[in-house]
Coordinates of N, CA and C in Angstrom, one line a residue:
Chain O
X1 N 41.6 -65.9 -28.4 CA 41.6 -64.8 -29.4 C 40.9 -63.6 -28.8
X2 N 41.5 -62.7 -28.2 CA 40.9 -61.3 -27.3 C 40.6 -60.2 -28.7
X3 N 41.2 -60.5 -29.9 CA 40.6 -59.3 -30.8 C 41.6 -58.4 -30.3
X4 N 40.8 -56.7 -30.1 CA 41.5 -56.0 -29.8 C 41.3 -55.7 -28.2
X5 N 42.6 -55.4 -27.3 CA 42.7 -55.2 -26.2 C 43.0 -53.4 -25.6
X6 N 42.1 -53.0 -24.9 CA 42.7 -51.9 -24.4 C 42.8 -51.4 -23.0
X7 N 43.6 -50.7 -22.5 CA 43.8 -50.5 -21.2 C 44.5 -49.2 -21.0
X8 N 43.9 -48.4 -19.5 CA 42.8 -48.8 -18.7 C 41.5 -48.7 -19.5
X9 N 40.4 -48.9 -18.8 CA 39.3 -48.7 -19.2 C 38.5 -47.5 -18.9
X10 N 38.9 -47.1 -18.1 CA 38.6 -45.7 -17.3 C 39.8 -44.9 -16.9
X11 N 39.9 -43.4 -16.6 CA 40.6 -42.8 -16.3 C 40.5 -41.7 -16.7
X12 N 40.8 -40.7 -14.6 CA 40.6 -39.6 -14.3 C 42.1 -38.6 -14.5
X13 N 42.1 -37.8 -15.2 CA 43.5 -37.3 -14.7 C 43.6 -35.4 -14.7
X14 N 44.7 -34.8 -14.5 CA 44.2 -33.6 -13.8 C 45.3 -32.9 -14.7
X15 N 44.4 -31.4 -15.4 CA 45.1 -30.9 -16.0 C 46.8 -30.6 -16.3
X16 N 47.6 -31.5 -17.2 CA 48.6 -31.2 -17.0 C 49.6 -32.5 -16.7
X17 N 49.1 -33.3 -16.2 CA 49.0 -35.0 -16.4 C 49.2 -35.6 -17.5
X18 N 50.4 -36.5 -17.1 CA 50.8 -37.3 -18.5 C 49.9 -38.9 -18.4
X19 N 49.7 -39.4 -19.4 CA 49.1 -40.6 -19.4 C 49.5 -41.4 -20.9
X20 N 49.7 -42.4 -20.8 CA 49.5 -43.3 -21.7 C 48.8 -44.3 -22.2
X21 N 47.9 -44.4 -22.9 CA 46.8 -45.6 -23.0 C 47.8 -46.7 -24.2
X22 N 46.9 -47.9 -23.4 CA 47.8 -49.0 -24.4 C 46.6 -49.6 -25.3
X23 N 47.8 -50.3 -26.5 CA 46.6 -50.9 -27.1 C 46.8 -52.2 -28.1
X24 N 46.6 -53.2 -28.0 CA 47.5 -54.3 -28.0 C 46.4 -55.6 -29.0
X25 N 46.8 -56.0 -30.3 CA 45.5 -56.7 -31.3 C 46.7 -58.4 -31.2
X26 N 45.8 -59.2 -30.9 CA 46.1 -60.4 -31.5 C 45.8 -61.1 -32.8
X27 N 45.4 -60.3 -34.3 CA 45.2 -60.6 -35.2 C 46.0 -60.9 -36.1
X28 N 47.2 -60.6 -35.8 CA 48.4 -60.2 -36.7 C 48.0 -59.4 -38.0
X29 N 47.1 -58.2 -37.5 CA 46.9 -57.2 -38.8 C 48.4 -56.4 -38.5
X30 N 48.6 -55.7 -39.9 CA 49.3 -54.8 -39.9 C 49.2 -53.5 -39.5
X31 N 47.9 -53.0 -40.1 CA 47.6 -51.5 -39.3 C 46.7 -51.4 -38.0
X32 N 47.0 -50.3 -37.0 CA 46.6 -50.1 -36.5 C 46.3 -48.9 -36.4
X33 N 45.0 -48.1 -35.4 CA 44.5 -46.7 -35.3 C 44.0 -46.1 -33.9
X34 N 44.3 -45.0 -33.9 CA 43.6 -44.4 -32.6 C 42.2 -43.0 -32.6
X35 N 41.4 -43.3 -32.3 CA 40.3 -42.7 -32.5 C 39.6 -41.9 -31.4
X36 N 39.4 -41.1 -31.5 CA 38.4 -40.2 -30.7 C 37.2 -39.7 -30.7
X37 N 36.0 -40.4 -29.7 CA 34.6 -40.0 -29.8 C 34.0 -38.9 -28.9
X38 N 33.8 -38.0 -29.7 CA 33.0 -37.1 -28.3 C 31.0 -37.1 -29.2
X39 N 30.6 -36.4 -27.8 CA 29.2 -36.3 -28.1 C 29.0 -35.7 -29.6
X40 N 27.7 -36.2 -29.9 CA 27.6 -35.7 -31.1 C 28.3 -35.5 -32.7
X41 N 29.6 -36.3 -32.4 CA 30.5 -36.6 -33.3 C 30.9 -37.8 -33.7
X42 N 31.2 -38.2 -34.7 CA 31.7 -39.2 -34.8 C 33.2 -39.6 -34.7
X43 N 33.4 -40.8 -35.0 CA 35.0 -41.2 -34.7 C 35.8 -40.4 -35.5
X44 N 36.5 -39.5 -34.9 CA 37.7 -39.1 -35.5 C 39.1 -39.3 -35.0
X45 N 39.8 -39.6 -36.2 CA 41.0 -40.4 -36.2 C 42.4 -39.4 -36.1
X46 N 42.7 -40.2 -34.9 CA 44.2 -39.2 -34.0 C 45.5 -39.4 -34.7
X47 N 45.7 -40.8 -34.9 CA 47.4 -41.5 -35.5 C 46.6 -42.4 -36.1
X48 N 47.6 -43.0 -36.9 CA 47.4 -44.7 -37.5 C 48.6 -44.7 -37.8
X49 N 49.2 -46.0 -38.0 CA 50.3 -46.9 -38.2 C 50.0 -48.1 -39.0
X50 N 50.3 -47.4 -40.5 CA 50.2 -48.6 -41.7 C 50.7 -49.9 -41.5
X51 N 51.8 -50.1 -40.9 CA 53.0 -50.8 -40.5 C 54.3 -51.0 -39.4
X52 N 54.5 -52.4 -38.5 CA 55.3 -51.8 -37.6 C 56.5 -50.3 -38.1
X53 N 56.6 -49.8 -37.5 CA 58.2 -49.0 -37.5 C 57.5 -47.5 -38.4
X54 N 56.0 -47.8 -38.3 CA 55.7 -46.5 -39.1 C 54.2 -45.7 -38.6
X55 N 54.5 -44.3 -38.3 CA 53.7 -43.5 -37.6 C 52.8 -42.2 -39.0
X56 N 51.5 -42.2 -38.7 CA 51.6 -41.1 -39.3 C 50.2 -40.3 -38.7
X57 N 50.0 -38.5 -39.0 CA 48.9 -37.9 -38.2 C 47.7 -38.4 -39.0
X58 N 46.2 -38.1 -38.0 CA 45.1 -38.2 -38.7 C 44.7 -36.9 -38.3
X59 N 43.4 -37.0 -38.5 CA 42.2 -36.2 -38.3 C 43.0 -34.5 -37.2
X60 N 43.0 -35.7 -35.6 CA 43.2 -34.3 -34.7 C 44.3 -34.8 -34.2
X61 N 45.5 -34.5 -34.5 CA 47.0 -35.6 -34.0 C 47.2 -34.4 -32.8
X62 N 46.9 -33.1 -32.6 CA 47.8 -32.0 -31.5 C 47.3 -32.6 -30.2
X63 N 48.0 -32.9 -29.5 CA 48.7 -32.7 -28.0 C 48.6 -34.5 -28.0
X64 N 49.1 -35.3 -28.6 CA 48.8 -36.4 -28.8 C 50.1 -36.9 -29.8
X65 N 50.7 -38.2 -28.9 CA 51.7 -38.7 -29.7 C 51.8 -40.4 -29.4
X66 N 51.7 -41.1 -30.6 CA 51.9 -42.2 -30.3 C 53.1 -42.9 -30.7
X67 N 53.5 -44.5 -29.9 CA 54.5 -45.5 -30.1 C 53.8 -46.9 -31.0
X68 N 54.6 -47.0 -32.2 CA 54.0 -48.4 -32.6 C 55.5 -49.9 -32.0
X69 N 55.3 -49.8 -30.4 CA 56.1 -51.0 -29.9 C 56.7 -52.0 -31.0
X70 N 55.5 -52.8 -31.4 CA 55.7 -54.0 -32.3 C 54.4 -53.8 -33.4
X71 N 54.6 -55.6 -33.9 CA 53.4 -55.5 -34.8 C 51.7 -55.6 -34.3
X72 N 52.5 -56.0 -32.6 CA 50.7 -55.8 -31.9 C 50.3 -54.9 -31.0
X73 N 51.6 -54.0 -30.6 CA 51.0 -53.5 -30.0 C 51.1 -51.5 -30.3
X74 N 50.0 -50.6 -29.8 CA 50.4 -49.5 -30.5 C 49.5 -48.7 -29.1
X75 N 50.6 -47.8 -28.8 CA 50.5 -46.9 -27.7 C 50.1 -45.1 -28.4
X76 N 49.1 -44.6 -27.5 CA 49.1 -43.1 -27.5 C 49.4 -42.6 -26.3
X77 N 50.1 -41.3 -26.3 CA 50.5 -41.0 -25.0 C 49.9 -39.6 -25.2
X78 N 49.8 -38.9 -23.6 CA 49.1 -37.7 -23.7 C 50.1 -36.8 -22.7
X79 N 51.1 -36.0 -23.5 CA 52.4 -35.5 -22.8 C 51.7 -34.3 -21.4
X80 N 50.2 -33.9 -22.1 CA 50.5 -32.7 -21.0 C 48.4 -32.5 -21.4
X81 N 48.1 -33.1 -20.2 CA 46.7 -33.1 -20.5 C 45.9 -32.0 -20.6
X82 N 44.6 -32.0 -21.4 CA 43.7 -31.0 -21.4 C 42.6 -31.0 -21.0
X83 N 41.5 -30.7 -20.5 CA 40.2 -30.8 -20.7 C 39.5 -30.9 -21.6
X84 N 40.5 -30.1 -22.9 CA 39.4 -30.7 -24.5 C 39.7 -32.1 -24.1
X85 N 40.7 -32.9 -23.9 CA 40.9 -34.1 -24.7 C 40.0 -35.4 -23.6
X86 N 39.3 -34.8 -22.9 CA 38.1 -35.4 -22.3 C 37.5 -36.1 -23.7
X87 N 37.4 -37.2 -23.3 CA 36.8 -38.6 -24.6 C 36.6 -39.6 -24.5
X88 N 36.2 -40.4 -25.2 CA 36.3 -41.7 -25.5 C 37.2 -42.2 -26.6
X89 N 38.4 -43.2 -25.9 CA 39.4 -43.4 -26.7 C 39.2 -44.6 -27.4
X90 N 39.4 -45.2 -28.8 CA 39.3 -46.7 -29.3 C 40.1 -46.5 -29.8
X91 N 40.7 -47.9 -29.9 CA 41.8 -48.5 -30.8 C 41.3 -49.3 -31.7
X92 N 41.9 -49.4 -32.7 CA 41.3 -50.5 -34.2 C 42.9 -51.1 -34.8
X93 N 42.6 -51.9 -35.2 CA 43.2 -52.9 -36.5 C 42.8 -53.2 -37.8
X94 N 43.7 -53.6 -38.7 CA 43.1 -54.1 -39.9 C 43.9 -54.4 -40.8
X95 N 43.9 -55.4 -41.4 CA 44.5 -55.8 -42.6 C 43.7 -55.9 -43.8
X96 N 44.0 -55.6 -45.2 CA 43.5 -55.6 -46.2 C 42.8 -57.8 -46.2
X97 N 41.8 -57.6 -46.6 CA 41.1 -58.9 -46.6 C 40.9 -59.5 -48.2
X98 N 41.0 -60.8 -48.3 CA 41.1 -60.9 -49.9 C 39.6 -62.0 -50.0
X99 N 39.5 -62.3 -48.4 CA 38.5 -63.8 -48.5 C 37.3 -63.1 -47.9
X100 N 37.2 -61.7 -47.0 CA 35.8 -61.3 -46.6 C 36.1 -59.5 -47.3
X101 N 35.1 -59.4 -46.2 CA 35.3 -58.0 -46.3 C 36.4 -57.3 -45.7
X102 N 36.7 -56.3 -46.3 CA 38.3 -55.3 -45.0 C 37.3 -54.2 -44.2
X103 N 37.5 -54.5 -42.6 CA 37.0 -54.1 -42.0 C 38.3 -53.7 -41.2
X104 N 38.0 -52.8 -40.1 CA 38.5 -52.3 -38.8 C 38.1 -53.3 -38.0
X105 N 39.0 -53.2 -36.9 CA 38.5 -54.3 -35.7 C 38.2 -53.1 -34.4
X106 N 37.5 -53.5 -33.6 CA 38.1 -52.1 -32.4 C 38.2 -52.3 -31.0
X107 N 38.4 -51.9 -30.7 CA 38.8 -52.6 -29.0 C 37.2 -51.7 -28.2
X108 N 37.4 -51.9 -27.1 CA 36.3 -51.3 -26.2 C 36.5 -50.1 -25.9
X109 N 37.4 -49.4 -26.1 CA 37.4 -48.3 -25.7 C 38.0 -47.8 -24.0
X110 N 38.2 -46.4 -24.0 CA 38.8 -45.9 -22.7 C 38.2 -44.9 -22.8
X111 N 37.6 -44.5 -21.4 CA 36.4 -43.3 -21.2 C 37.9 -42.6 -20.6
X112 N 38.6 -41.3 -20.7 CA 39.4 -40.5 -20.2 C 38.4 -39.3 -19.8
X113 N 38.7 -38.8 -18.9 CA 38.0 -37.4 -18.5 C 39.5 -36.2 -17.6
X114 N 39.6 -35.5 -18.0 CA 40.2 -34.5 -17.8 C 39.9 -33.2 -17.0
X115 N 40.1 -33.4 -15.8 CA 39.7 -32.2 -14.7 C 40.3 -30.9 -14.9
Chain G
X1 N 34.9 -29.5 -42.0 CA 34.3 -29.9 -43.1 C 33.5 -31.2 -42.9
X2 N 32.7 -31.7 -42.9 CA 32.2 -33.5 -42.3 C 32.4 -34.1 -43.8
X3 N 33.2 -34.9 -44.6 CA 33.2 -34.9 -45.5 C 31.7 -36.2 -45.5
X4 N 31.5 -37.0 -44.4 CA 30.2 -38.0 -44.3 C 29.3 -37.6 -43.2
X5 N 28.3 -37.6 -43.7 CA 27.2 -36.4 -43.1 C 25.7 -38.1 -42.8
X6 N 25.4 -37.7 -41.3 CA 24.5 -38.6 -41.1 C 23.1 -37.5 -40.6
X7 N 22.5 -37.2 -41.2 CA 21.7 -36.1 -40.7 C 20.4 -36.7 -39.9
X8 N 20.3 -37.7 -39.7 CA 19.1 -37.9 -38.8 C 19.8 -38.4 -37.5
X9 N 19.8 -37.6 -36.4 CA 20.5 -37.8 -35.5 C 19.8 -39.4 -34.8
X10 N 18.5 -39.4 -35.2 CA 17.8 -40.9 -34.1 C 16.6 -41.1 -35.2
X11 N 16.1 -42.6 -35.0 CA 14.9 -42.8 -35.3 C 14.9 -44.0 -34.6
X12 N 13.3 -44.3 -34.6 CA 12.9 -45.3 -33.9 C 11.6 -45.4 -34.6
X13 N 11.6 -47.1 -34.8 CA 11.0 -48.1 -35.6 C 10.3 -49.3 -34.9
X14 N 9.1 -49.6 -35.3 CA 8.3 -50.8 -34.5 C 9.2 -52.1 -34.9
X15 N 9.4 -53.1 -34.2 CA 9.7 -54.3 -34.2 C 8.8 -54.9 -35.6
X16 N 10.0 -55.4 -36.2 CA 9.3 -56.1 -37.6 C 9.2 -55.1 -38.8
X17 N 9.1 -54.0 -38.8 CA 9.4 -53.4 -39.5 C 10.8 -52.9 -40.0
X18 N 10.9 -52.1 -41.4 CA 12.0 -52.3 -41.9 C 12.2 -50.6 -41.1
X19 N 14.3 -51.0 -40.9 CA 14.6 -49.2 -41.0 C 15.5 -49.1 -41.9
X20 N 15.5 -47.7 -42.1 CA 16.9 -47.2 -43.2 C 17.2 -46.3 -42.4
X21 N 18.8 -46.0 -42.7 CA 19.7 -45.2 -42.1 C 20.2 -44.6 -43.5
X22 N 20.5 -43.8 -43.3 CA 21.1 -42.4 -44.5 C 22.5 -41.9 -43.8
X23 N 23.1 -41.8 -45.2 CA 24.7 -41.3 -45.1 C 24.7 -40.6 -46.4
X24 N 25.0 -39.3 -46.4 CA 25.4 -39.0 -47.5 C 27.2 -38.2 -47.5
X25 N 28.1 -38.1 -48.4 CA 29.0 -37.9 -48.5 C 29.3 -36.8 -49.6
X26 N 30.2 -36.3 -49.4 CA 30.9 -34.9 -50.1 C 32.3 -35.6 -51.1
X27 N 33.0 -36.3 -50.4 CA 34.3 -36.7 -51.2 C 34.0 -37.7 -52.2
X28 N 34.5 -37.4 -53.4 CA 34.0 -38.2 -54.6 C 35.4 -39.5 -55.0
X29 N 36.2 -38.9 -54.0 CA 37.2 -39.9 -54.1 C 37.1 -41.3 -53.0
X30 N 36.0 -41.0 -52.6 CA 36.0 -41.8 -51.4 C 35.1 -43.8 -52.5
X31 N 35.7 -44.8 -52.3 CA 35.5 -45.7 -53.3 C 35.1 -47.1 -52.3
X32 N 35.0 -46.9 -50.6 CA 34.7 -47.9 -50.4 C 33.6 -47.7 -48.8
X33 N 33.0 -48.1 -48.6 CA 31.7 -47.7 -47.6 C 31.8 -48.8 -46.5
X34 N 31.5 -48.5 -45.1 CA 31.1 -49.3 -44.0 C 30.1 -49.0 -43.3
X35 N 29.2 -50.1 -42.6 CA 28.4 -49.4 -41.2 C 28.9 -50.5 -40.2
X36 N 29.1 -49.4 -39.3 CA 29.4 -49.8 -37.7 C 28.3 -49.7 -36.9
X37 N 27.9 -50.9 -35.5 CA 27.2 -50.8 -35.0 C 27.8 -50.4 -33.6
X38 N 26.9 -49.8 -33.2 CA 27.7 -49.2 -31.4 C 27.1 -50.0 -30.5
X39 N 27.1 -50.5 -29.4 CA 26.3 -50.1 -28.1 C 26.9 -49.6 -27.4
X40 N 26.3 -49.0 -26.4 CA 26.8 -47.7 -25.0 C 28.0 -49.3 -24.6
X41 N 29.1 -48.1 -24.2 CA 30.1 -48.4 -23.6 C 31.3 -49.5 -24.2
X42 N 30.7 -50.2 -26.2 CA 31.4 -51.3 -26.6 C 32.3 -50.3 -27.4
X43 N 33.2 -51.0 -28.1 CA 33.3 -50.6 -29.6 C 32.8 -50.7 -30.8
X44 N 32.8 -49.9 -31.3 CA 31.6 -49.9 -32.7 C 32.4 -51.4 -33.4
X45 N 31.2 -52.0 -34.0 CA 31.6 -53.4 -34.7 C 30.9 -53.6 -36.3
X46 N 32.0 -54.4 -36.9 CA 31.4 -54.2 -38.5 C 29.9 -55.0 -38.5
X47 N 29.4 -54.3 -39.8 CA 28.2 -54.8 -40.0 C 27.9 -55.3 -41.7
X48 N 28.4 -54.3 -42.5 CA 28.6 -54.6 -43.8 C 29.0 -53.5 -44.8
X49 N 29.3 -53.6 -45.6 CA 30.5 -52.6 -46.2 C 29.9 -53.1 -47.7
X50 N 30.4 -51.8 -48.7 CA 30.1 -51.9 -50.1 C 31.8 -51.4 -50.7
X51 N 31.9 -51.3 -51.9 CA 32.7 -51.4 -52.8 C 31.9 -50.3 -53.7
X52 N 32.6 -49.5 -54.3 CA 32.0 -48.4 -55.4 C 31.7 -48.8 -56.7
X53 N 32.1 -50.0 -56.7 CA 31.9 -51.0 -57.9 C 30.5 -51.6 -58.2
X54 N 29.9 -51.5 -57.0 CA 28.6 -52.0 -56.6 C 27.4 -51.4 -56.1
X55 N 26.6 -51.8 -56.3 CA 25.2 -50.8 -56.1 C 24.3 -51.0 -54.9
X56 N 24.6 -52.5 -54.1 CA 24.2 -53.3 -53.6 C 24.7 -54.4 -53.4
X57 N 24.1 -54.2 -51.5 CA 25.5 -55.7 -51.0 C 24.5 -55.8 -49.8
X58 N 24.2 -57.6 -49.6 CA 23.2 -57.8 -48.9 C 24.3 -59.0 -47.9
X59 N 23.5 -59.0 -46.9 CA 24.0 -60.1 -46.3 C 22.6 -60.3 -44.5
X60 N 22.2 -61.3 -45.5 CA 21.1 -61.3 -44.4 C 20.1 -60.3 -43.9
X61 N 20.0 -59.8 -42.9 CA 18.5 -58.7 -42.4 C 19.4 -57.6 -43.2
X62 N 20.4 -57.6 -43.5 CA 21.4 -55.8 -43.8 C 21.2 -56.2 -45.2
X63 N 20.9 -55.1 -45.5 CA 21.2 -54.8 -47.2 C 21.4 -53.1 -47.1
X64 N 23.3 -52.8 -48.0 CA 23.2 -51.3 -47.9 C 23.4 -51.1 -49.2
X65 N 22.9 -49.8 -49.6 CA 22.9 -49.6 -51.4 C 23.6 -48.5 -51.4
X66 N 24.0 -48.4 -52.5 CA 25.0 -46.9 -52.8 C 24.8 -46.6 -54.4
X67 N 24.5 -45.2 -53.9 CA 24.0 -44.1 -54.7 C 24.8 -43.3 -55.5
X68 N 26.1 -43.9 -56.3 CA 27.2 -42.7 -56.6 C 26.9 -41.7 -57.0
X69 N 25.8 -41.4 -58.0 CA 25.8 -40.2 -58.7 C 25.1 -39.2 -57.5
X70 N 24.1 -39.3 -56.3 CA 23.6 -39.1 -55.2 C 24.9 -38.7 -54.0
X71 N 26.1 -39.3 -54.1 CA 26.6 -39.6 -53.0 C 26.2 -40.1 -52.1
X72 N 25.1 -40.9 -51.7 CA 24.3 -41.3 -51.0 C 24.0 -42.8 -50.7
X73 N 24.8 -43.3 -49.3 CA 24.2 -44.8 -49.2 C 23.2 -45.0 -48.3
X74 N 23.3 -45.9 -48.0 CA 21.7 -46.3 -47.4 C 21.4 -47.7 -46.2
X75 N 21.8 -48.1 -45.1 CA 21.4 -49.1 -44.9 C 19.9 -49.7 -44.2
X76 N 19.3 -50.8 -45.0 CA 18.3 -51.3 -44.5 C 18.0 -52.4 -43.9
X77 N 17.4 -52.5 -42.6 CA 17.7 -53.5 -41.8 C 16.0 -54.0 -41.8
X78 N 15.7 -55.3 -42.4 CA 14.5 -55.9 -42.1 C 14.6 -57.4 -41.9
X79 N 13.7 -58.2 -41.0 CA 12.8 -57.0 -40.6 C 14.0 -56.4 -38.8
X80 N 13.1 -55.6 -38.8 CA 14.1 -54.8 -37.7 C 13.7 -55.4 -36.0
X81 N 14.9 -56.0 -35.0 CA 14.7 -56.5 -33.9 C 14.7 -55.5 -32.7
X82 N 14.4 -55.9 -31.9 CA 14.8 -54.9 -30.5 C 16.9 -54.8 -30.5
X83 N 17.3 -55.9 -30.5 CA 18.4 -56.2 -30.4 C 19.1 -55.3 -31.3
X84 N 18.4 -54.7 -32.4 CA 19.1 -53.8 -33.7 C 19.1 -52.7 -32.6
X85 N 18.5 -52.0 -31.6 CA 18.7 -51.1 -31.2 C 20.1 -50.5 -30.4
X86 N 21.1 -49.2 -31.6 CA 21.9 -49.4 -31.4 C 22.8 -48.0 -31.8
X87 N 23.7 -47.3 -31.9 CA 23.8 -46.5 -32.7 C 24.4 -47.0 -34.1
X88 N 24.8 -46.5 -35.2 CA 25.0 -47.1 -36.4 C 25.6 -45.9 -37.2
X89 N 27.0 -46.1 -37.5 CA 27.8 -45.3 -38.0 C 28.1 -45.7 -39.8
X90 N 28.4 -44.5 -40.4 CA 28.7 -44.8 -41.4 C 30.0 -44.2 -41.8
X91 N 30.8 -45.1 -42.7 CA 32.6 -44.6 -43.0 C 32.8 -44.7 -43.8
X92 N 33.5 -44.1 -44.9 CA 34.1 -44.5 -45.6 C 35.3 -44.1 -45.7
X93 N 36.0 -44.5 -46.8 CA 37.6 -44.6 -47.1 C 38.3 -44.5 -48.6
X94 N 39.1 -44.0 -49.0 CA 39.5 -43.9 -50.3 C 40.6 -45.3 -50.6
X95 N 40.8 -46.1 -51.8 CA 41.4 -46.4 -51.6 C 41.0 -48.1 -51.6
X96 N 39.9 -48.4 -51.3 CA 39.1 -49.2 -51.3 C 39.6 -50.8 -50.6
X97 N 40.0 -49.3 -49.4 CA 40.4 -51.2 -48.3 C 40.1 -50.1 -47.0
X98 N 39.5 -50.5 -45.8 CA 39.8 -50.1 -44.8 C 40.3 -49.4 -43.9
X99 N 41.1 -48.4 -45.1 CA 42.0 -47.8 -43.9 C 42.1 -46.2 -43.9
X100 N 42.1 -45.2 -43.1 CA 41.9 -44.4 -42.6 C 40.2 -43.7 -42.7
X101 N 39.4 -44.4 -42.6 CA 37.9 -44.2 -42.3 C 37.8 -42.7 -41.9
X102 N 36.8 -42.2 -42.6 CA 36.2 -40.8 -42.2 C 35.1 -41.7 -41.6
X103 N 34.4 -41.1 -40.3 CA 33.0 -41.3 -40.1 C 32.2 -40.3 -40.0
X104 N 31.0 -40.8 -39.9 CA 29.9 -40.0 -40.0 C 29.4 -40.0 -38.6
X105 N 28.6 -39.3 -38.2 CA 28.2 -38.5 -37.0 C 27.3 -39.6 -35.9
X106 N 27.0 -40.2 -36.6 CA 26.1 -41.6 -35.9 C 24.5 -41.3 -36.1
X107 N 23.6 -42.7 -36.0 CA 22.5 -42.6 -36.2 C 21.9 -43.3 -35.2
X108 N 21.2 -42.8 -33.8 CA 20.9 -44.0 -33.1 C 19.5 -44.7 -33.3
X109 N 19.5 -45.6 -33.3 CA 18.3 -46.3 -33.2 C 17.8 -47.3 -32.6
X110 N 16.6 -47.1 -32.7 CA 15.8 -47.7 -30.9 C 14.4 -48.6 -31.7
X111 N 14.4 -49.9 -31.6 CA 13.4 -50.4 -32.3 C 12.2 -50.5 -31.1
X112 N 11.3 -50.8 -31.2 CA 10.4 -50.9 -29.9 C 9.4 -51.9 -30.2
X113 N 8.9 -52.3 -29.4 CA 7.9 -53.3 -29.6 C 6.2 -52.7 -30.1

């Protein structure tokens, strides 16, 4: 049971560079999220996907688009890179909980840096 | 707008002693609370969450309280380890399930011997 999975872990890419981060939960939650940390701020939220076959914006959704594949796995792609978008990327899960608490799950994250 | 505001950017606490971390919030619609714990380079991971229904939710060294009329929660960790040293996020959510989390700016903290 890996929780949540993400890949790569690192990555350098150069203004204008397309990239895709993956991000892949073995919990069988239903939602999943994409989040962005820079210094000094906290996690703000890029996309989430309540449910397979459904996309919707958060927080900072511009220059940023994601795929919800299936029920585990949920991609962000970055069509045309920037230097803002220098970050730290996490992925989360979650299902509504009836026996604990409803939490987020999160994966480890992807350090992206943008030249 | 930060609608969850962590205003003490760091504190640092002797081993054995208690800490509190502070979150206060602006959205009154917001009905359900979390803290997340960081270390450099993991993903933030849960630690204990409240319900708006409740004033107070303990679970071992964590107990966080919530202040509705204040906006204001609270979590306290005693007594406090080296191992607590960490950053510690606070979220909440409307809705009162986990999902689309505002967070708050982070609080790091460094216990010391």
């Amino acid at each position: 049971n890996a929780g949540v999975t993400q890949t790569p872990k690192f990555q350098v890419l150069k203004t204008g560079q397309s990239m895709t981060l993956q991000c892949a939960q073995d919990m069988n939650h239903n939602s999943m999220y994409w989040y962005r940390q820079d210094p000094g701020m906290g996690l703000r939220l890029i996309y989430y996907s309540a449910s397979e076959g459904t996309t919707d914006k958060g927080e900072v959704p511009n220059g940023y688009n994601v795929s919800r594949l299936n029920k585990r796995e949920f991609s962000l792609r970055l069509e045309s890179a920037a230097p803002s978008q220098t970050s730290v990327y996490f992925c989360a899960s979650s299902s509504p909980s009836i026996w604990g608490a409803d939490t987020q799950y999160f994966g480890p994250g992807t350090r992206l840096t943008v030249l | 707008d930060q609608q969850v505001k962590q205003n003490s950017p760091s504190l640092s606490v002797q081993e054995g002693r208690i800490s509190i971390l502070n979150c206060d919030y602006t959205n009154s619609m917001f009905d359900y609370f979390l803290w997340y714990k960081k270390y450099p380079a993991e993903g933030p991971t849960f630690l204990i969450s409240i319900s708006s229904i409740k004033d107070k939710n303990e679970d071992g060294r964590f107990t966080v309280f919530l202040n509705k009329s204040a906006k204001h929660l609270s979590l306290h960790i005693v007594p406090s380890q080296p191992g607590d040293s960490a950053v510690y996020f606070c979220a909440a959510s409307v809705g009162g399930t986990a999902s689309k989390l505002t967070f708050g700016t982070g609080t790091r903290l460094q216990v010391t011997l």
